[in-house]
């Protein structure tokens, strides 16, 4: 009843973004506002910051709420994007118990909320649900190879359990759910000191420090520009109810880490040299998403090449370094 009355006065879609002050979340909030939504951004600022969404504060259609998703949340919304969760190993291993709680208790709370208000709900899952994969590239049909007691388990198993909860709420309570398995994403507002390769290289190049290439640099990765990912998430949310995913989202174009280092040096005009460092013992040789499902169901393919996305990322870091 409440919902019906409020719709008379407000025809905008009311969208909750948990983790909205983070790297990806802040871009998603921006996009949803541009699409004419009323956006409620919920964040506990563990790895996110108000700086990421400062430019949105003051918009009459943007609301910021400090809240930890491991606690219940009672709000009225039409759609929920659940992004709250630290994403980089140094962040999620800082307080691993809290990481699991964020994924699992967080999922239960937002699913309970979605059930009460009949909202559509999307989970930001991860390629890490595949663990240390024995199949390349990974399709959604692959069940993964995860160590349940290792240092990464708080993240990997937390995200796997969140997926389980999403599908059980779907089967048991008929919730409209969507699960996106996100692969390496980069762009402005990514963390400058989380040890990930893109931010490391860009910051090192801008400071004129050596770029630390682990191993011989022949291992490959694929990098998705954040605007492409956000487009994928928005399309997934808008897809027919029968399409729940899980669906891979990432850029399948592979680069060697050595090539990435060269590109960063060229684009920054840096005098930095490349310095070899030992390869971490569990470093995968290759990580590449199979995005055939996203292409078929959502008509989605990434369109921003590394040569286009890297300069925008470099500009962002240039202002902060
Ligand atoms: P991020 O750390 O920048 O964003 C996560 C946000 O969640 C932060 O703002 C943080 O403060 C908030 N948060 C953490 N715990 C919370 C809690 N208990 N309650 C409320 N807010 C909380 O990371 P990101 O790269 O923007 O990642 C966003 C989502 O996408 C995460 O769920 C992550 O697992 C997923 N993901 C990201 C990548 C990537 O390459 N960046 C890859 C795979 C999956
Ligand atoms: N919940 C919430 N907001 C809501 C409705 C529920 O945070 O608007 C939380 C509530 O704390 C509950 C959880 O979501 O523990 C799961 O809710 P559900 O209705 O599925 O289960 P139950 O209340 O029966 O545990
Ligand atoms: N890497 C590197 N130098 C760095 C940081 C990372 O050569 O300063 C390499 C790392 O060994 C890996 C790749 O870059 O092969 C991607 O590392 P990252 O931690 O960013 O992501 P993931 O391994 O999870 O894909």
Coordinates of C-alpha atoms and ligand atoms in Angstrom, one line a residue:
X1 CA 0.0 0.0 0.0
X2 CA 2.8 2.4 1.0
X3 CA 4.5 1.6 -2.2
X4 CA 1.4 2.3 -4.3
X5 CA 0.8 5.7 -2.7
X6 CA 4.5 6.7 -3.1
X7 CA 4.4 5.8 -6.8
X8 CA 1.7 8.4 -7.4
X9 CA 4.1 11.2 -6.4
X10 CA 7.4 9.6 -7.5
X11 CA 7.7 8.0 -10.9
X12 CA 11.4 7.7 -10.6
X13 CA 12.8 4.2 -10.0
X14 CA 14.2 4.1 -6.4
X15 CA 17.5 2.2 -6.5
X16 CA 19.6 1.1 -3.6
X17 CA 23.4 0.7 -4.2
X18 CA 25.2 -0.9 -1.3
X19 CA 29.0 -0.2 -1.5
X20 CA 28.0 2.9 -3.5
X21 CA 30.9 5.0 -2.2
X22 CA 33.4 2.5 -3.6
X23 CA 35.2 2.4 -7.0
X24 CA 32.6 0.6 -9.1
X25 CA 29.6 1.7 -6.9
X26 CA 30.4 5.4 -7.3
X27 CA 30.3 5.0 -11.1
X28 CA 27.1 3.0 -10.9
X29 CA 25.4 5.7 -8.7
X30 CA 26.5 8.3 -11.3
X31 CA 25.0 6.3 -14.2
X32 CA 21.7 5.6 -12.4
X33 CA 21.3 9.3 -11.6
X34 CA 21.9 10.1 -15.2
X35 CA 19.3 7.5 -16.1
X36 CA 16.7 9.4 -14.0
X37 CA 16.7 7.2 -10.9
X38 CA 16.4 8.1 -7.3
X39 CA 19.6 6.7 -5.8
X40 CA 20.2 5.6 -2.2
X41 CA 23.9 5.0 -1.6
X42 CA 24.6 2.9 1.4
X43 CA 28.2 2.4 2.6
X44 CA 30.2 1.9 5.8
X45 CA 33.3 3.6 4.2
X46 CA 35.6 0.7 5.0
X47 CA 37.3 1.0 1.5
X48 CA 35.0 3.5 -0.1
X49 CA 35.2 7.3 0.5
X50 CA 32.9 10.3 0.4
X51 CA 35.4 11.8 -2.1
X52 CA 34.1 9.2 -4.6
X53 CA 30.6 10.5 -4.5
X54 CA 31.2 14.1 -3.3
X55 CA 30.1 15.5 -6.7
X56 CA 26.7 13.7 -6.3
X57 CA 25.9 15.0 -2.8
X58 CA 23.5 17.9 -3.2
X59 CA 21.6 16.3 -6.1
X60 CA 17.9 16.1 -4.9
X61 CA 17.8 12.5 -6.3
X62 CA 20.9 11.2 -4.4
X63 CA 20.9 10.2 -0.8
X64 CA 23.9 8.9 1.2
X65 CA 23.5 6.7 4.2
X66 CA 26.3 5.4 6.5
X67 CA 25.4 1.9 7.2
X68 CA 27.0 -1.6 7.6
X69 CA 25.1 -4.2 5.5
X70 CA 25.7 -6.9 8.1
X71 CA 22.9 -5.1 10.0
X72 CA 19.3 -5.0 8.9
X73 CA 18.2 -2.2 6.7
X74 CA 14.6 -1.0 6.3
X75 CA 14.1 1.2 3.3
X76 CA 11.6 1.3 0.4
X77 CA 13.2 0.7 -3.0
X78 CA 12.4 -0.9 -6.4
X79 CA 15.9 -2.2 -7.3
X80 CA 19.0 -3.2 -5.3
X81 CA 22.6 -3.5 -6.5
X82 CA 24.5 -5.3 -3.8
X83 CA 28.2 -4.2 -4.2
X84 CA 29.2 -3.8 -0.5
X85 CA 32.4 -5.9 0.1
X86 CA 36.1 -5.1 0.1
X87 CA 37.5 -6.4 -3.2
X88 CA 41.3 -6.4 -3.0
X89 CA 43.2 -9.1 -1.1
X90 CA 44.9 -6.6 1.3
X91 CA 41.5 -5.1 2.1
X92 CA 39.5 -8.3 2.5
X93 CA 42.2 -10.1 4.5
X94 CA 42.5 -7.2 6.9
X95 CA 39.5 -8.5 8.9
X96 CA 38.5 -11.8 7.2
X97 CA 35.7 -12.5 9.6
X98 CA 34.0 -9.2 8.8
X99 CA 34.6 -10.0 5.0
X100 CA 32.6 -13.2 5.3
X101 CA 29.9 -11.5 7.4
X102 CA 29.7 -8.7 4.8
X103 CA 29.1 -11.2 2.0
X104 CA 26.8 -13.6 3.9
X105 CA 25.0 -11.6 6.5
X106 CA 24.9 -8.7 4.0
X107 CA 23.3 -10.9 1.4
X108 CA 20.7 -12.2 3.9
X109 CA 19.8 -8.6 4.9
X110 CA 19.5 -7.2 1.4
X111 CA 17.6 -10.3 0.2
X112 CA 15.2 -10.0 3.2
X113 CA 14.7 -6.4 2.2
X114 CA 14.1 -7.3 -1.4
X115 CA 11.6 -9.9 -0.3
X116 CA 9.7 -7.5 1.9
X117 CA 9.5 -4.7 -0.7
X118 CA 9.4 -7.0 -3.8
X119 CA 12.5 -5.4 -5.3
X120 CA 14.6 -6.8 -8.1
X121 CA 18.1 -7.5 -6.7
X122 CA 21.6 -7.9 -8.3
X123 CA 24.6 -9.3 -6.7
X124 CA 28.2 -8.2 -7.6
X125 CA 29.9 -11.6 -7.5
X126 CA 33.4 -12.3 -8.8
X127 CA 35.6 -14.4 -11.0
X128 CA 37.1 -15.5 -7.7
X129 CA 34.2 -17.9 -7.3
X130 CA 36.1 -20.0 -9.8
X131 CA 39.1 -20.0 -7.4
X132 CA 42.3 -21.3 -9.0
X133 CA 40.6 -22.5 -12.1
X134 CA 41.5 -25.7 -13.9
X135 CA 39.5 -24.7 -17.0
X136 CA 40.4 -21.8 -19.3
X137 CA 38.7 -19.6 -20.1
X138 CA 36.0 -20.0 -17.4
X139 CA 32.3 -20.3 -18.5
X140 CA 29.5 -20.0 -16.0
X141 CA 29.1 -23.7 -16.1
X142 CA 32.4 -24.3 -14.4
X143 CA 31.9 -24.9 -10.6
X144 CA 35.3 -23.7 -9.6
X145 CA 38.3 -24.9 -7.6
X146 CA 38.4 -23.1 -4.3
X147 CA 40.3 -23.8 -1.1
X148 CA 37.8 -23.4 1.7
X149 CA 40.4 -22.9 4.4
X150 CA 42.9 -20.6 2.7
X151 CA 43.6 -16.9 3.1
X152 CA 41.4 -16.0 0.2
X153 CA 38.4 -18.1 1.4
X154 CA 36.8 -15.3 3.4
X155 CA 36.3 -13.6 0.0
X156 CA 35.8 -16.5 -2.4
X157 CA 33.6 -18.6 -0.1
X158 CA 31.7 -15.6 1.1
X159 CA 30.9 -14.6 -2.4
X160 CA 30.0 -18.3 -3.3
X161 CA 27.7 -18.5 -0.3
X162 CA 26.1 -15.1 -1.3
X163 CA 25.4 -16.7 -4.7
X164 CA 23.8 -19.7 -3.0
X165 CA 21.6 -17.4 -1.0
X166 CA 20.5 -15.4 -4.1
X167 CA 19.5 -18.6 -5.8
X168 CA 17.7 -20.1 -2.8
X169 CA 15.7 -16.8 -2.3
X170 CA 14.9 -17.1 -6.0
X171 CA 13.7 -20.7 -5.8
X172 CA 12.1 -20.5 -2.3
X173 CA 10.6 -17.0 -2.3
X174 CA 10.4 -16.3 -6.0
X175 CA 12.6 -13.2 -5.8
X176 CA 13.8 -11.6 -9.0
X177 CA 17.6 -12.1 -8.7
X178 CA 20.6 -11.3 -11.0
X179 CA 24.1 -12.5 -10.4
X180 CA 27.1 -10.9 -12.2
X181 CA 30.5 -12.5 -11.9
X182 CA 32.9 -9.6 -12.4
X183 CA 36.4 -9.9 -13.7
X184 CA 39.3 -7.4 -13.2
X185 CA 37.9 -3.9 -13.6
X186 CA 39.9 -0.7 -13.7
X187 CA 39.4 3.0 -14.1
X188 CA 39.2 6.3 -12.2
X189 CA 38.7 6.0 -8.4
X190 CA 40.3 2.6 -8.2
X191 CA 42.4 2.4 -5.0
X192 CA 45.9 3.7 -5.4
X193 CA 47.6 1.5 -2.8
X194 CA 45.8 -1.9 -2.9
X195 CA 48.7 -3.6 -4.7
X196 CA 46.8 -4.4 -7.9
X197 CA 48.8 -4.2 -11.1
X198 CA 47.1 -1.3 -12.9
X199 CA 47.2 1.1 -10.0
X200 CA 50.7 0.0 -9.0
X201 CA 52.1 0.6 -12.5
X202 CA 50.3 4.0 -13.0
X203 CA 51.4 5.3 -9.6
X204 CA 54.9 4.1 -10.0
X205 CA 55.2 5.6 -13.5
X206 CA 53.8 9.0 -12.3
X207 CA 56.3 9.0 -9.4
X208 CA 59.2 8.1 -11.7
X209 CA 59.8 4.9 -9.7
X210 CA 60.6 1.6 -11.3
X211 CA 57.6 -0.5 -12.5
X212 CA 57.6 -3.8 -10.6
X213 CA 57.0 -6.6 -13.0
X214 CA 56.6 -9.9 -11.2
X215 CA 58.2 -12.9 -13.0
X216 CA 59.1 -12.5 -16.6
X217 CA 55.9 -10.5 -17.3
X218 CA 54.6 -13.1 -19.8
X219 CA 51.5 -13.9 -17.6
X220 CA 48.3 -12.5 -19.1
X221 CA 45.3 -10.6 -17.7
X222 CA 42.3 -8.9 -19.2
X223 CA 41.1 -5.6 -18.0
X224 CA 37.6 -4.2 -18.2
X225 CA 37.1 -0.4 -18.1
X226 CA 34.6 0.6 -15.4
X227 CA 32.1 2.3 -17.8
X228 CA 31.8 -1.0 -19.7
X229 CA 31.2 -2.9 -16.6
X230 CA 28.5 -0.5 -15.3
X231 CA 26.7 -0.8 -18.7
X232 CA 26.7 -4.6 -18.3
X233 CA 25.3 -4.3 -14.7
X234 CA 22.5 -1.9 -15.8
X235 CA 21.6 -4.2 -18.8
X236 CA 21.6 -7.2 -16.5
X237 CA 19.2 -5.5 -14.1
X238 CA 16.9 -4.6 -17.0
X239 CA 17.0 -8.1 -18.5
X240 CA 13.8 -10.3 -18.4
X241 CA 13.0 -11.9 -15.0
X242 CA 13.8 -15.4 -16.2
X243 CA 17.4 -14.4 -16.9
X244 CA 19.1 -14.7 -13.5
X245 CA 22.7 -15.4 -14.5
X246 CA 25.2 -16.1 -13.1
X247 CA 26.8 -14.2 -16.0
X248 CA 30.5 -13.4 -16.5
X249 CA 31.4 -9.7 -17.0
X250 CA 34.8 -8.7 -18.1
X251 CA 36.9 -7.8 -21.0
X252 CA 38.2 -10.9 -22.9
X253 CA 41.1 -9.1 -24.6
X254 CA 44.3 -10.3 -23.1
X255 CA 47.6 -8.5 -22.5
X256 CA 50.8 -9.7 -21.0
X257 CA 51.8 -7.8 -17.8
X258 CA 55.0 -6.8 -19.7
X259 CA 52.9 -5.2 -22.4
X260 CA 50.8 -3.4 -19.8
X261 CA 54.0 -2.0 -18.2
X262 CA 55.2 -0.7 -21.6
X263 CA 51.8 0.9 -22.3
X264 CA 51.7 2.7 -19.0
X265 CA 55.3 4.0 -19.5
X266 CA 54.4 5.2 -23.0
X267 CA 51.1 6.9 -22.0
X268 CA 52.5 8.7 -18.9
X269 CA 55.6 9.7 -20.8
X270 CA 57.5 8.5 -17.7
X271 CA 61.3 7.9 -17.5
X272 CA 60.6 4.9 -15.2
X273 CA 62.4 1.7 -16.0
X274 CA 61.0 -1.9 -15.5
X275 CA 62.3 -3.8 -12.5
X276 CA 61.9 -7.6 -12.3
X277 CA 60.5 -9.0 -9.0
X278 CA 59.8 -12.6 -8.0
X279 CA 56.6 -14.1 -9.2
X280 CA 54.2 -14.7 -6.3
X281 CA 53.9 -18.5 -5.9
X282 CA 50.2 -18.9 -6.6
X283 CA 50.1 -16.3 -9.5
X284 CA 47.8 -17.6 -12.3
X285 CA 49.4 -17.7 -15.8
X286 CA 46.2 -16.5 -17.4
X287 CA 42.8 -15.1 -16.4
X288 CA 40.3 -14.5 -19.1
X289 CA 36.5 -14.3 -19.0
X290 CA 34.3 -16.2 -21.5
X291 CA 31.5 -13.6 -22.1
X292 CA 29.5 -15.5 -24.7
X293 CA 26.5 -15.6 -22.3
X294 CA 26.5 -11.9 -21.6
X295 CA 26.8 -11.3 -25.4
X296 CA 23.9 -13.6 -26.2
X297 CA 21.5 -12.6 -23.4
X298 CA 22.3 -8.9 -22.9
X299 CA 23.9 -7.9 -26.2
X300 CA 26.8 -6.7 -24.1
X301 CA 30.4 -6.6 -25.1
X302 CA 33.1 -4.2 -23.7
X303 CA 33.8 -1.3 -26.1
X304 CA 36.6 0.6 -24.3
X305 CA 40.1 -0.6 -25.3
X306 CA 42.9 -0.4 -22.8
X307 CA 44.5 2.3 -24.9
X308 CA 41.4 4.4 -24.3
X309 CA 40.7 3.5 -20.7
X310 CA 44.3 3.8 -19.4
X311 CA 44.7 7.5 -20.2
X312 CA 41.5 8.3 -18.2
X313 CA 42.8 6.3 -15.3
X314 CA 46.2 8.0 -15.5
X315 CA 44.5 11.4 -15.5
X316 CA 42.7 10.5 -12.3
X317 CA 45.9 9.4 -10.5
X318 CA 47.9 12.4 -11.9
X319 CA 45.6 14.7 -9.8
X320 CA 46.3 12.7 -6.7
X321 CA 49.9 11.8 -6.9
Ligands
LIG1 P1 35.6 -1.1 -3.3 O1 36.3 -1.6 -2.1 O2 36.0 0.2 -3.9 O3 34.0 -1.0 -3.0 C1 33.4 -1.7 -2.0 C2 32.5 -0.8 -1.2 O4 31.8 -1.5 -0.2 C3 33.4 0.2 -0.4 O5 32.8 1.5 -0.6 C4 33.2 -0.2 1.0 O6 33.4 0.8 1.9 C5 31.9 -0.9 1.0 N1 31.7 -1.8 2.1 C6 32.5 -2.8 2.5 N2 32.0 -3.5 3.5 C7 30.8 -3.0 3.8 C8 29.8 -3.2 4.7 N3 29.9 -4.2 5.6 N4 28.7 -2.4 4.7 C9 28.6 -1.4 3.9 N5 29.5 -1.1 2.9 C10 30.6 -1.9 2.9 O7 35.6 -2.3 -4.4 P2 35.1 -2.3 -5.9 O8 36.2 -2.7 -6.7 O9 34.3 -1.1 -6.2 O10 34.1 -3.6 -5.8 C11 32.7 -3.5 -5.7 C12 32.1 -4.9 -5.8 O11 32.4 -5.5 -7.0 C13 32.5 -5.8 -4.6 O12 31.4 -6.5 -4.2 C14 33.6 -6.7 -5.3 O13 33.7 -7.9 -4.7 C15 33.0 -6.8 -6.7 N6 34.1 -7.1 -7.7 C16 35.0 -6.1 -8.0 C17 36.0 -6.4 -9.0 C18 37.1 -5.4 -9.4 O14 37.9 -5.7 -10.3 N7 37.1 -4.2 -8.9 C19 36.1 -7.7 -9.5 C20 35.2 -8.7 -9.0 C21 34.2 -8.3 -8.2
LIG2 N1 15.7 -7.6 6.6 C1 16.1 -6.3 6.4 N2 15.3 -5.4 5.9 C2 14.0 -5.7 5.5 C3 13.5 -7.0 5.8 C4 14.4 -8.0 6.3 O1 17.3 -6.0 6.7 O2 13.3 -4.8 5.0 C5 16.6 -8.5 7.2 C6 16.1 -9.1 8.5 O3 16.9 -8.6 9.6 C7 16.2 -10.6 8.4 C8 16.8 -10.8 7.0 O4 16.7 -9.6 6.3 O5 17.0 -11.1 9.3 C9 16.2 -11.9 6.2 O6 14.9 -11.7 6.1 P1 13.8 -12.8 5.7 O7 12.5 -12.2 5.7 O8 14.2 -13.5 4.5 O9 14.0 -13.8 6.9 P2 13.6 -13.8 8.4 O10 13.1 -12.5 8.8 O11 12.5 -14.8 8.5 O12 14.8 -14.2 9.1
LIG3 N1 51.7 -7.8 -10.9 C1 53.0 -7.2 -11.3 N2 53.4 -6.1 -10.6 C2 52.7 -5.5 -9.6 C3 51.4 -6.0 -9.3 C4 51.0 -7.2 -9.9 O1 53.7 -7.8 -12.2 O2 53.2 -4.5 -9.1 C5 51.2 -8.9 -11.7 C6 50.8 -10.1 -10.8 O3 51.9 -10.9 -10.5 C7 49.8 -10.7 -11.7 C8 49.2 -9.6 -12.5 O4 50.1 -8.5 -12.4 O5 50.4 -11.6 -12.6 C9 47.8 -9.1 -12.0 O6 47.9 -8.9 -10.6 P1 46.7 -8.3 -9.7 O7 47.1 -8.5 -8.3 O8 46.4 -6.9 -10.1 O9 45.4 -9.2 -10.1 P2 45.1 -10.7 -10.2 O10 46.4 -11.6 -10.0 O11 44.1 -11.0 -9.1 O12 44.5 -10.8 -11.6

